[in-house]
Amino acid sequence: MIAIVEKSVERFRYRLLLGLAVALLLGQPLLQGTEAGMIALDALFALTAAATGLVTRSASVARPLKVATPALWLALHLLARFTEASAIEAIAFLATLWLVFQTVWLTVEALVRERKADGDALAGAVFGYFMLALTWSQLYAAALLVDPGALSAPGLAEGARPLGSDLVYYSLVTLTTLGYGDVLPVTPLARILAAAEAVLGALYIAVLIGRIASDLKP
């Protein structure tokens, strides 16, 4: 029985990750209205990051670190949200940087080393693209912890921070280089993050998704 479950997970592992990413995307506008909903979204993101590390099976990051990093990020992120202490916010920002780097690295590394070209591999490529947008939205959230005026949005009251769905939307718009211009990076840090995301998004589509899609058998 265990062998059957492991085989099923192996066969559909990227589809499972894609399901978590889609749940995160759809959950933003549905759950962000309450404090409990925001905590649930943070926990789901940490779970997705941990699952990414475990499912991709990369040896470049120690297995305990793959789980410990998202857990530490979640603890610091929640602590920074409730205490609003500048020192905690700075540490939470550094933790977000590391979590984003680890998650993106493990995802891209796994897809580059992927030898099969089937529906699950394509699902992994799509998951990686969504994960780039979701992790970068956390970087923008961390930048707002450091400076609440890092991003500007229409109808946003002075001193108010954009909602999580706004950050995910802005991240997707930047990643796809649509650039609608309704949400704008204001500070140097936010502008650097936006530029890096746009470049990475273009490279991702050209190199990874293009390779997997071209190798798919009809």
Short mmCIF file of C-alpha atoms in Angstrom, two decimals, residues 15-177:
data_model
loop_
_atom_site.label_atom_id
_atom_site.label_comp_id
_atom_site.label_asym_id
_atom_site.label_seq_id
_atom_site.Cartn_x
_atom_site.Cartn_y
_atom_site.Cartn_z
CA ARG A 15 0.67 18.27 -10.18
CA LEU A 16 0.36 18.20 -6.38
CA LEU A 17 2.63 21.23 -6.10
CA LEU A 18 0.69 23.03 -8.82
CA GLY A 19 -2.50 22.38 -6.85
CA LEU A 20 -0.97 24.05 -3.78
CA ALA A 21 0.12 27.05 -5.86
CA VAL A 22 -3.34 27.43 -7.40
CA ALA A 23 -4.89 27.21 -3.92
CA LEU A 24 -2.59 30.02 -2.81
CA LEU A 25 -3.53 32.17 -5.79
CA LEU A 26 -7.28 31.63 -5.37
CA GLY A 27 -7.09 31.93 -1.61
CA GLN A 28 -5.68 35.46 -1.67
CA PRO A 29 -8.94 37.33 -2.38
CA LEU A 30 -11.04 34.86 -0.39
CA LEU A 31 -9.10 34.72 2.89
CA GLN A 32 -7.27 38.03 3.19
CA GLY A 33 -10.22 39.88 4.76
CA THR A 34 -9.67 38.47 8.25
CA GLU A 35 -6.67 38.00 10.52
CA ALA A 36 -7.33 34.26 10.67
CA GLY A 37 -7.45 34.17 6.88
CA MET A 38 -4.11 35.94 6.58
CA ILE A 39 -2.53 33.49 9.02
CA ALA A 40 -3.98 30.61 6.98
CA LEU A 41 -2.46 32.06 3.79
CA ASP A 42 0.93 32.46 5.48
CA ALA A 43 0.77 28.87 6.71
CA LEU A 44 -0.24 27.60 3.26
CA PHE A 45 2.68 29.45 1.67
CA ALA A 46 5.11 27.94 4.21
CA LEU A 47 3.60 24.50 3.53
CA THR A 48 4.01 24.97 -0.22
CA ALA A 49 7.64 26.04 0.20
CA ALA A 50 8.34 23.03 2.41
CA ALA A 51 6.60 20.68 -0.03
CA THR A 52 8.67 22.14 -2.85
CA GLY A 53 11.88 21.22 -1.07
CA LEU A 54 10.74 17.71 -0.19
CA VAL A 55 9.16 16.81 -3.53
CA THR A 56 12.00 18.08 -5.72
CA ARG A 57 14.48 15.86 -3.79
CA SER A 58 17.47 18.11 -4.46
CA ALA A 59 20.66 17.29 -2.52
CA SER A 60 21.99 20.86 -2.74
CA VAL A 61 19.98 21.83 0.37
CA ALA A 62 19.88 19.62 3.46
CA ARG A 63 16.51 17.92 3.99
CA PRO A 64 15.98 19.33 7.53
CA LEU A 65 16.66 22.84 6.20
CA LYS A 66 13.95 22.44 3.57
CA VAL A 67 11.37 22.20 6.36
CA ALA A 68 13.07 24.38 8.97
CA THR A 69 13.43 27.41 6.66
CA PRO A 70 9.68 27.77 5.88
CA ALA A 71 8.82 27.13 9.54
CA LEU A 72 11.27 29.80 10.70
CA TRP A 73 9.98 32.22 8.07
CA LEU A 74 6.40 31.66 9.20
CA ALA A 75 7.29 32.26 12.86
CA LEU A 76 9.23 35.45 12.10
CA HIS A 77 6.61 36.70 9.63
CA LEU A 78 3.80 36.31 12.15
CA LEU A 79 5.92 37.82 14.93
CA ALA A 80 6.72 40.85 12.77
CA ARG A 81 3.05 41.28 11.87
CA PHE A 82 1.84 41.27 15.47
CA THR A 83 4.69 43.15 17.17
CA GLU A 84 5.66 45.62 14.39
CA ALA A 85 9.11 45.84 15.98
CA SER A 86 11.69 47.19 13.52
CA ALA A 87 14.34 44.65 14.54
CA ILE A 88 11.95 41.73 14.03
CA GLU A 89 10.81 43.18 10.69
CA ALA A 90 14.43 43.39 9.51
CA ILE A 91 15.08 39.78 10.50
CA ALA A 92 11.82 38.71 8.86
CA PHE A 93 12.92 40.47 5.66
CA LEU A 94 16.21 38.54 5.65
CA ALA A 95 14.33 35.30 6.30
CA THR A 96 12.06 36.07 3.35
CA LEU A 97 15.07 36.65 1.10
CA TRP A 98 16.52 33.28 2.05
CA LEU A 99 13.20 31.45 1.71
CA VAL A 100 12.64 32.92 -1.76
CA PHE A 101 16.16 32.01 -2.84
CA GLN A 102 15.87 28.46 -1.50
CA THR A 103 12.43 27.81 -3.01
CA VAL A 104 13.24 29.27 -6.44
CA TRP A 105 16.62 27.50 -6.52
CA LEU A 106 15.14 24.10 -5.66
CA THR A 107 12.32 24.49 -8.20
CA VAL A 108 14.51 25.65 -11.09
CA GLU A 109 17.22 23.10 -10.30
CA ALA A 110 14.69 20.26 -10.30
CA LEU A 111 13.18 21.36 -13.61
CA VAL A 112 16.58 21.78 -15.28
CA ARG A 113 17.57 18.27 -14.21
CA GLU A 114 14.21 16.79 -15.20
CA ARG A 115 14.74 14.23 -17.95
CA LYS A 116 11.13 13.32 -18.66
CA ALA A 117 8.91 15.47 -20.83
CA ASP A 118 5.31 14.65 -19.95
CA GLY A 119 2.26 16.30 -18.46
CA ASP A 120 3.68 16.18 -14.95
CA ALA A 121 6.89 17.90 -16.03
CA LEU A 122 4.86 20.61 -17.76
CA ALA A 123 2.79 20.99 -14.58
CA GLY A 124 6.09 21.44 -12.73
CA ALA A 125 7.13 24.18 -15.13
CA VAL A 126 3.81 25.99 -14.64
CA PHE A 127 4.11 25.52 -10.87
CA GLY A 128 7.60 27.02 -10.94
CA TYR A 129 6.27 30.05 -12.81
CA PHE A 130 3.45 30.58 -10.31
CA MET A 131 5.89 30.00 -7.45
CA LEU A 132 8.13 32.75 -8.78
CA ALA A 133 5.20 35.15 -8.64
CA LEU A 134 4.12 34.00 -5.18
CA THR A 135 7.60 34.15 -3.68
CA TRP A 136 8.25 37.55 -5.19
CA SER A 137 5.00 38.81 -3.70
CA GLN A 138 6.48 37.85 -0.32
CA LEU A 139 9.56 39.89 -1.18
CA TYR A 140 7.35 42.89 -1.89
CA ALA A 141 5.55 42.29 1.41
CA ALA A 142 8.92 42.20 3.17
CA ALA A 143 9.94 45.42 1.42
CA LEU A 144 6.74 47.03 2.72
CA LEU A 145 7.70 45.97 6.24
CA VAL A 146 10.97 47.87 5.83
CA ASP A 147 9.31 50.87 4.14
CA PRO A 148 5.47 51.12 3.97
CA GLY A 149 5.81 53.48 0.98
CA ALA A 150 7.76 51.03 -1.18
CA LEU A 151 4.79 50.57 -3.53
CA SER A 152 2.05 52.93 -4.61
CA ALA A 153 -1.42 51.85 -5.69
CA PRO A 154 -4.56 53.78 -6.73
CA GLY A 155 -7.06 54.33 -3.96
CA LEU A 156 -4.58 53.33 -1.27
CA ALA A 157 -4.82 55.53 1.80
CA GLU A 158 -1.64 57.24 2.94
CA GLY A 159 0.34 54.93 5.19
CA ALA A 160 -1.78 51.89 4.29
CA ARG A 161 -0.16 48.77 2.88
CA PRO A 162 -1.43 46.93 -0.21
CA LEU A 163 -3.32 43.70 0.42
CA GLY A 164 -1.80 40.31 -0.26
CA SER A 165 -3.87 39.89 -3.43
CA ASP A 166 -2.58 43.27 -4.65
CA LEU A 167 1.00 42.07 -4.17
CA VAL A 168 0.34 38.77 -5.98
CA TYR A 169 -1.36 40.66 -8.81
CA TYR A 170 1.54 43.12 -9.05
CA SER A 171 4.02 40.26 -8.98
CA LEU A 172 2.25 38.42 -11.81
CA VAL A 173 2.00 41.60 -13.88
CA THR A 174 5.71 42.24 -13.38
CA LEU A 175 6.74 38.62 -14.01
CA THR A 176 4.84 38.55 -17.30
CA THR A 177 6.18 42.05 -18.18
#
